[in-house]
Amino acid sequence: MPPVLSIKNLTKTYASGLCALKNINLAIDKGEIFALLGPNGAGKTTLISIVCGIVTASEGQVLAGGHDIVSGYRAARSMIGLVPQELATDTFETVWATVTLSRGLFGRRRDPGYVEKVLRDLSLWDKRNDRIMTLSGGMKRRVMIAKALAHEPEILFLDEPTAGVDVELRRDMWTMVRGLRERGVTIILTTHYIEEAEEMADRIGVISKGELILVEDKATLMKKLGKKQLTLQLLEPMGAIPAGLSRWPLALRSEGHELEYSFDAGGDRGDIPALLRTMGELGIGYKDLNTRQSSLEDIFVSLVSERAGHAGGAEARS
Ligand SMILES: Nc1ncnc2c1ncn2[C@@H]1O[C@H](COP(=O)(O)OP(=O)(O)O)[C@@H](O)[C@H]1O
Ligand SMILES: [Mg+2]
């Protein structure tokens, strides 16, 4: 099956001269949940805006459902739903009218039953006759999602959907995303909440300074780049790591009360049995131990900061 979204050699240089995207190539399969991760200013919104026809590319080609987003704009755009990063819904219109209109704009026939379902799924049904300007920020965001879904798009873009929203909306949003995926909708999201990408996404792309530096199946990425750590709480604090343990990459933490051993998550167990045996022989006791696997966030921060020098780590979390 051809990809539902195909991006080839896409470059964007803004009028200011800033090169926001550099030769992006990406193919997204139908039904995927793809998470695009990257620090602020990396080019995520620019990429989404080009695909949705809001920003024009400097070079390259984008096909949505086989339609060129420039020469076949209407057909391409009708396949796409966009929940933009910025709220733009300070209108006098009611929720019902806005969502119904949005459906009509894409040439879909009226279907009050479908609109009702979307509003109910997003807990907006009770608010359907309210004017949008009277709603809270969280409710407005729900309206933006309902608008994006009004014309039954096959590809849904969620640009920072959970930035600054309450827990309830985040939970509802992920329930919705799972439901859409079951119906074969392709979802592309950007997020700063990496734990969400970790939980939701099938594939992950990392973008930094306009370059797509990595695209990988999530499980593979976690395996390939993940590190595991074994931490031992020592019975007696140590001043230094004894020479007898020098063959393991160990570090002392908590003023010598903890011994930490890092190893690749992808490989075997490291060499834990031999380490514990040797510690026993040297008379080093421990009262507790735990292991920890690096999260996608750890991986992401180290990837981005590798490219940007050490300042990048902080930037990635902003
Ligand atoms: N309309 C614009 N004109 C000039 N530069 C822009 C414009 N929009 C975004 N940029 C710049 O392009 C870069 C990428 O921005 P953006 O796509 O919004 O990144 P992200 O969504 O990853 O935070 C940033 O340096 C930003 O300042
Ligand atoms: Mg953005």
Short mmCIF file of C-alpha atoms and ligand atoms in Angstrom, two decimals:
data_model
loop_
_atom_site.label_atom_id
_atom_site.label_comp_id
_atom_site.label_asym_id
_atom_site.label_seq_id
_atom_site.Cartn_x
_atom_site.Cartn_y
_atom_site.Cartn_z
CA MET A 1 0.00 0.00 0.00
CA PRO A 2 1.41 3.44 -0.87
CA PRO A 3 1.94 5.73 2.11
CA VAL A 4 -1.00 7.93 3.03
CA LEU A 5 1.37 10.86 3.37
CA SER A 6 4.54 11.26 1.40
CA ILE A 7 6.96 14.14 1.93
CA LYS A 8 9.89 14.45 -0.46
CA ASN A 9 12.87 16.79 -0.36
CA LEU A 10 10.87 19.41 1.51
CA THR A 11 12.66 22.64 2.26
CA LYS A 12 11.32 25.88 3.70
CA THR A 13 13.16 29.16 3.88
CA TYR A 14 11.07 31.96 5.35
CA ALA A 15 11.20 35.48 3.85
CA SER A 16 13.45 36.42 6.78
CA GLY A 17 16.07 34.06 5.32
CA LEU A 18 15.60 31.54 8.11
CA CYS A 19 15.78 27.97 6.87
CA ALA A 20 13.09 26.25 8.97
CA LEU A 21 13.11 22.89 7.14
CA LYS A 22 16.03 21.25 5.38
CA ASN A 23 15.35 18.51 2.86
CA ILE A 24 12.75 16.56 4.82
CA ASN A 25 11.83 13.09 3.55
CA LEU A 26 9.14 11.14 5.32
CA ALA A 27 6.51 8.56 4.44
CA ILE A 28 3.62 7.82 6.78
CA ASP A 29 1.53 4.66 6.47
CA LYS A 30 -2.21 4.54 6.80
CA GLY A 31 -3.35 3.97 10.35
CA GLU A 32 -0.06 4.91 11.98
CA ILE A 33 0.33 7.10 15.01
CA PHE A 34 3.44 9.10 14.29
CA ALA A 35 4.95 11.41 16.88
CA LEU A 36 7.18 14.24 15.78
CA LEU A 37 9.42 15.31 18.61
CA GLY A 38 11.69 18.30 18.70
CA PRO A 39 12.59 21.32 20.79
CA ASN A 40 10.91 24.68 20.32
CA GLY A 41 11.69 26.21 16.94
CA ALA A 42 12.72 22.88 15.40
CA GLY A 43 10.24 23.26 12.53
CA LYS A 44 7.34 21.02 13.61
CA THR A 45 4.59 23.59 13.06
CA THR A 46 6.16 24.70 9.79
CA LEU A 47 6.08 21.12 8.52
CA ILE A 48 2.43 20.65 9.51
CA SER A 49 1.50 24.05 8.07
CA ILE A 50 2.99 23.14 4.70
CA VAL A 51 1.14 19.83 4.56
CA CYS A 52 -2.10 21.64 5.43
CA GLY A 53 -1.55 24.35 2.81
CA ILE A 54 -1.13 27.21 5.28
CA VAL A 55 2.54 27.80 4.45
CA THR A 56 4.07 27.26 1.00
CA ALA A 57 7.18 25.14 0.66
CA SER A 58 10.33 26.54 -0.92
CA GLU A 59 11.17 23.19 -2.50
CA GLY A 60 9.90 19.65 -2.51
CA GLN A 61 6.66 17.76 -2.85
CA VAL A 62 3.94 16.52 -0.52
CA LEU A 63 1.29 13.96 -1.46
CA ALA A 64 -1.69 13.31 0.81
CA GLY A 65 -3.65 10.24 -0.20
CA GLY A 66 -1.85 10.46 -3.53
CA HIS A 67 -2.95 14.07 -4.14
CA ASP A 68 -0.34 16.77 -4.55
CA ILE A 69 -0.99 19.40 -1.87
CA VAL A 70 -0.41 22.21 -4.39
CA SER A 71 -1.87 21.01 -7.70
CA GLY A 72 -4.53 18.85 -6.01
CA TYR A 73 -5.10 21.11 -3.04
CA ARG A 74 -8.83 20.57 -2.50
CA ALA A 75 -8.65 16.80 -2.71
CA ALA A 76 -5.56 16.67 -0.50
CA ARG A 77 -6.90 19.11 2.06
CA SER A 78 -10.25 17.34 2.37
CA MET A 79 -8.39 14.27 3.64
CA ILE A 80 -6.72 16.23 6.41
CA GLY A 81 -7.92 17.44 9.78
CA LEU A 82 -5.79 19.93 11.68
CA VAL A 83 -5.88 20.83 15.34
CA PRO A 84 -3.56 23.83 15.32
CA GLN A 85 -1.16 24.78 18.07
CA GLU A 86 -2.79 28.18 18.60
CA LEU A 87 -6.44 28.52 19.60
CA ALA A 88 -8.30 30.67 17.08
CA THR A 89 -11.89 30.40 18.15
CA ASP A 90 -13.10 33.65 19.66
CA THR A 91 -16.31 33.72 17.67
CA PHE A 92 -19.93 34.49 18.45
CA GLU A 93 -20.96 31.27 16.71
CA THR A 94 -22.28 28.35 18.70
CA VAL A 95 -20.36 25.11 18.98
CA TRP A 96 -22.94 23.30 16.86
CA ALA A 97 -22.91 25.92 14.07
CA THR A 98 -19.11 26.08 13.92
CA VAL A 99 -18.62 22.35 13.67
CA THR A 100 -21.44 21.96 11.14
CA LEU A 101 -20.05 24.79 9.02
CA SER A 102 -16.58 23.30 9.10
CA ARG A 103 -17.99 20.07 7.67
CA GLY A 104 -19.77 21.99 4.92
CA LEU A 105 -16.60 23.87 3.96
CA PHE A 106 -15.06 20.60 2.86
CA GLY A 107 -18.06 19.76 0.72
CA ARG A 108 -19.36 16.98 2.94
CA ARG A 109 -23.11 16.43 2.99
CA ARG A 110 -24.95 17.39 6.16
CA ASP A 111 -24.88 14.66 8.78
CA PRO A 112 -26.25 15.86 12.13
CA GLY A 113 -25.87 12.34 13.56
CA TYR A 114 -22.13 12.38 12.92
CA VAL A 115 -21.70 15.88 14.34
CA GLU A 116 -23.63 14.78 17.43
CA LYS A 117 -21.33 11.80 17.87
CA VAL A 118 -18.20 13.97 17.61
CA LEU A 119 -19.59 16.44 20.15
CA ARG A 120 -20.60 13.67 22.54
CA ASP A 121 -17.21 11.96 22.25
CA LEU A 122 -15.54 15.23 23.19
CA SER A 123 -17.96 15.99 26.06
CA LEU A 124 -19.20 19.02 24.14
CA TRP A 125 -22.79 17.94 23.70
CA ASP A 126 -24.07 19.96 26.68
CA LYS A 127 -22.29 23.00 25.30
CA ARG A 128 -23.56 22.67 21.73
CA ASN A 129 -25.70 25.83 21.92
CA ASP A 130 -23.09 27.91 23.76
CA ARG A 131 -21.20 30.64 21.94
CA ILE A 132 -17.57 29.67 21.59
CA MET A 133 -16.26 32.93 23.06
CA THR A 134 -17.95 32.09 26.36
CA LEU A 135 -16.15 28.76 26.74
CA SER A 136 -13.07 28.00 28.85
CA GLY A 137 -9.72 27.40 27.18
CA GLY A 138 -10.05 23.64 27.61
CA MET A 139 -13.52 23.64 26.06
CA LYS A 140 -12.27 25.76 23.16
CA ARG A 141 -9.59 23.22 22.52
CA ARG A 142 -12.23 20.51 22.44
CA VAL A 143 -14.09 22.61 19.86
CA MET A 144 -10.91 22.82 17.76
CA ILE A 145 -10.70 19.04 17.78
CA ALA A 146 -14.39 18.70 16.88
CA LYS A 147 -13.86 21.14 13.98
CA ALA A 148 -10.87 19.17 12.77
CA LEU A 149 -12.93 15.96 12.80
CA ALA A 150 -16.08 17.49 11.29
CA HIS A 151 -15.33 16.38 7.72
CA GLU A 152 -14.20 12.87 8.70
CA PRO A 153 -10.55 13.29 7.72
CA GLU A 154 -8.32 10.29 7.09
CA ILE A 155 -5.25 12.07 8.37
CA LEU A 156 -5.35 14.02 11.62
CA PHE A 157 -2.64 16.45 12.70
CA LEU A 158 -2.45 17.37 16.35
CA ASP A 159 0.06 20.16 16.90
CA GLU A 160 1.04 20.22 20.59
CA PRO A 161 -2.44 19.00 21.52
CA THR A 162 -1.82 18.62 25.21
CA ALA A 163 0.31 21.68 25.93
CA GLY A 164 -1.31 23.37 28.89
CA VAL A 165 -4.53 21.33 28.92
CA ASP A 166 -6.03 19.71 31.99
CA VAL A 167 -5.65 16.05 32.88
CA GLU A 168 -9.21 15.22 31.91
CA LEU A 169 -8.83 16.61 28.41
CA ARG A 170 -5.52 14.84 27.95
CA ARG A 171 -7.15 11.57 28.93
CA ASP A 172 -10.16 12.16 26.65
CA MET A 173 -7.84 13.09 23.82
CA TRP A 174 -5.89 9.87 24.03
CA THR A 175 -9.10 7.85 24.21
CA MET A 176 -10.21 9.66 21.08
CA VAL A 177 -6.88 9.06 19.33
CA ARG A 178 -7.09 5.34 20.04
CA GLY A 179 -10.68 5.24 18.74
CA LEU A 180 -9.70 7.05 15.55
CA ARG A 181 -6.80 4.72 14.99
CA GLU A 182 -9.12 1.75 15.25
CA ARG A 183 -11.12 3.26 12.39
CA GLY A 184 -7.96 3.51 10.28
CA VAL A 185 -7.32 7.24 10.75
CA THR A 186 -3.66 8.20 10.53
CA ILE A 187 -2.49 10.47 13.32
CA ILE A 188 0.52 12.72 13.32
CA LEU A 189 1.20 14.61 16.50
CA THR A 190 3.83 16.87 17.90
CA THR A 191 4.35 17.03 21.60
CA HIS A 192 6.62 18.17 24.35
CA TYR A 193 5.22 15.49 26.65
CA ILE A 194 7.52 12.77 25.55
CA GLU A 195 5.98 10.23 27.89
CA GLU A 196 2.83 10.55 25.78
CA ALA A 197 4.69 9.84 22.56
CA GLU A 198 6.25 6.91 24.36
CA GLU A 199 2.83 5.59 25.30
CA MET A 200 0.90 6.39 22.13
CA ALA A 201 3.12 6.39 19.07
CA ASP A 202 3.98 3.56 16.69
CA ARG A 203 6.84 5.52 15.16
CA ILE A 204 8.83 8.49 16.24
CA GLY A 205 10.59 11.19 14.28
CA VAL A 206 13.02 13.56 15.92
CA ILE A 207 13.46 16.97 14.33
CA SER A 208 16.11 19.45 15.34
CA LYS A 209 16.96 22.76 13.66
CA GLY A 210 14.89 21.91 10.59
CA GLU A 211 16.45 18.51 10.06
CA LEU A 212 14.75 15.20 10.58
CA ILE A 213 17.57 13.52 12.43
CA LEU A 214 15.90 10.21 13.13
CA VAL A 215 12.80 8.22 12.20
CA GLU A 216 12.36 4.92 13.96
CA ASP A 217 9.87 2.41 15.13
CA LYS A 218 9.32 3.25 18.78
CA ALA A 219 10.15 -0.18 20.13
CA THR A 220 13.35 -0.31 18.08
CA LEU A 221 14.35 3.14 19.21
CA MET A 222 13.87 2.28 22.85
CA LYS A 223 15.85 -0.91 22.40
CA LYS A 224 18.62 0.58 20.34
CA LEU A 225 19.28 3.65 22.37
CA GLY A 226 17.89 2.79 25.76
CA LYS A 227 20.18 2.31 28.70
CA LYS A 228 19.47 0.38 31.82
CA GLN A 229 20.75 1.17 35.24
CA LEU A 230 21.18 -1.00 38.26
CA THR A 231 21.43 0.88 41.54
CA LEU A 232 22.61 -0.84 44.70
CA GLN A 233 22.00 0.71 48.11
CA LEU A 234 25.15 -0.16 49.99
CA LEU A 235 25.24 -1.32 53.60
CA GLU A 236 28.35 0.76 54.23
CA PRO A 237 29.11 3.93 52.26
CA MET A 238 32.22 3.77 50.04
CA GLY A 239 34.78 6.53 49.55
CA ALA A 240 35.96 5.19 46.20
CA ILE A 241 35.24 2.30 43.87
CA PRO A 242 37.60 -0.55 44.76
CA ALA A 243 40.09 -1.69 42.10
CA GLY A 244 38.49 -5.14 42.11
CA LEU A 245 35.37 -3.66 40.47
CA SER A 246 37.18 -1.65 37.83
CA ARG A 247 35.99 -3.79 34.91
CA TRP A 248 32.40 -2.50 35.29
CA PRO A 249 31.38 1.05 34.39
CA LEU A 250 30.31 2.02 37.89
CA ALA A 251 29.59 5.32 39.55
CA LEU A 252 29.13 6.26 43.18
CA ARG A 253 26.03 8.28 44.05
CA SER A 254 24.46 9.77 47.19
CA GLU A 255 27.79 10.42 48.91
CA GLY A 256 28.93 6.85 48.46
CA HIS A 257 25.71 5.23 49.68
CA GLU A 258 24.72 4.03 46.21
CA LEU A 259 26.58 2.20 43.50
CA GLU A 260 25.23 2.66 39.99
CA TYR A 261 25.91 0.37 37.05
CA SER A 262 24.82 1.42 33.51
CA PHE A 263 24.51 -0.95 30.57
CA ASP A 264 22.73 -1.21 27.20
CA ALA A 265 19.07 -2.18 27.41
CA GLY A 266 19.27 -3.85 24.01
CA GLY A 267 21.98 -6.35 24.89
CA ASP A 268 21.94 -9.01 27.57
CA ARG A 269 21.67 -8.28 31.27
CA GLY A 270 25.08 -6.66 31.17
CA ASP A 271 27.15 -8.61 33.58
CA ILE A 272 25.09 -8.30 36.74
CA PRO A 273 25.64 -11.82 38.18
CA ALA A 274 29.44 -11.46 37.92
CA LEU A 275 29.30 -7.98 39.46
CA LEU A 276 27.22 -9.16 42.42
CA ARG A 277 29.46 -12.20 42.90
CA THR A 278 32.61 -10.10 42.87
CA MET A 279 31.06 -7.65 45.32
CA GLY A 280 30.32 -10.61 47.60
CA GLU A 281 33.92 -11.77 47.37
CA LEU A 282 35.12 -8.28 48.26
CA GLY A 283 32.72 -8.16 51.21
CA ILE A 284 30.66 -5.28 49.85
CA GLY A 285 27.10 -5.74 51.06
CA TYR A 286 23.94 -4.07 49.85
CA LYS A 287 20.52 -3.76 51.43
CA ASP A 288 18.45 -3.03 48.33
CA LEU A 289 18.69 -2.80 44.59
CA ASN A 290 16.59 -1.49 41.73
CA THR A 291 16.84 -1.22 37.98
CA ARG A 292 15.66 1.54 35.75
CA GLN A 293 15.35 1.79 31.98
CA SER A 294 15.97 5.10 30.27
CA SER A 295 12.78 6.69 29.05
CA LEU A 296 12.20 8.07 25.61
CA GLU A 297 12.72 11.47 27.16
CA ASP A 298 16.26 10.57 28.23
CA ILE A 299 16.96 9.27 24.74
CA PHE A 300 15.46 12.33 23.09
CA VAL A 301 17.34 14.80 25.25
CA SER A 302 20.62 13.07 24.61
CA LEU A 303 19.97 12.90 20.86
CA VAL A 304 19.11 16.56 20.54
CA SER A 305 21.88 17.72 22.83
CA GLU A 306 24.45 15.63 20.96
CA ARG A 307 23.64 17.62 17.86
CA ALA A 308 23.39 20.99 19.52
CA GLY A 309 26.30 20.75 21.92
CA HIS A 310 25.62 20.67 25.63
CA ALA A 311 23.29 23.68 25.75
CA GLY A 312 20.75 21.69 23.74
CA GLY A 313 19.72 19.48 26.62
CA ALA A 314 18.01 22.29 28.46
CA GLU A 315 16.47 23.64 25.27
CA ALA A 316 14.91 20.29 24.55
CA ARG A 317 12.99 20.36 27.79
CA SER A 318 11.64 23.88 27.36
N1 LIG B 1 6.15 33.10 9.63
C1 LIG B 1 7.43 32.94 9.96
N2 LIG B 1 8.38 33.78 9.49
C2 LIG B 1 9.69 33.64 9.80
N3 LIG B 1 10.15 32.64 10.62
C3 LIG B 1 9.25 31.80 11.12
C4 LIG B 1 7.86 31.88 10.83
N4 LIG B 1 7.22 30.88 11.47
C5 LIG B 1 8.17 30.20 12.14
N5 LIG B 1 9.39 30.75 11.94
C6 LIG B 1 10.67 30.26 12.46
O1 LIG B 1 10.89 28.97 11.94
C7 LIG B 1 11.48 28.13 12.93
C8 LIG B 1 10.61 26.91 13.15
O2 LIG B 1 9.40 27.32 13.80
P1 LIG B 1 8.22 26.32 14.08
O3 LIG B 1 7.92 25.56 12.84
O4 LIG B 1 7.10 27.09 14.69
O5 LIG B 1 8.89 25.33 15.14
P2 LIG B 1 8.22 24.38 16.24
O6 LIG B 1 6.78 24.20 15.89
O7 LIG B 1 9.02 23.12 16.16
O8 LIG B 1 8.40 25.05 17.55
C9 LIG B 1 11.66 28.98 14.17
O9 LIG B 1 12.97 29.49 14.17
C10 LIG B 1 10.65 30.08 13.96
O10 LIG B 1 11.06 31.27 14.60
MG MG B 2 5.10 24.51 16.98
#
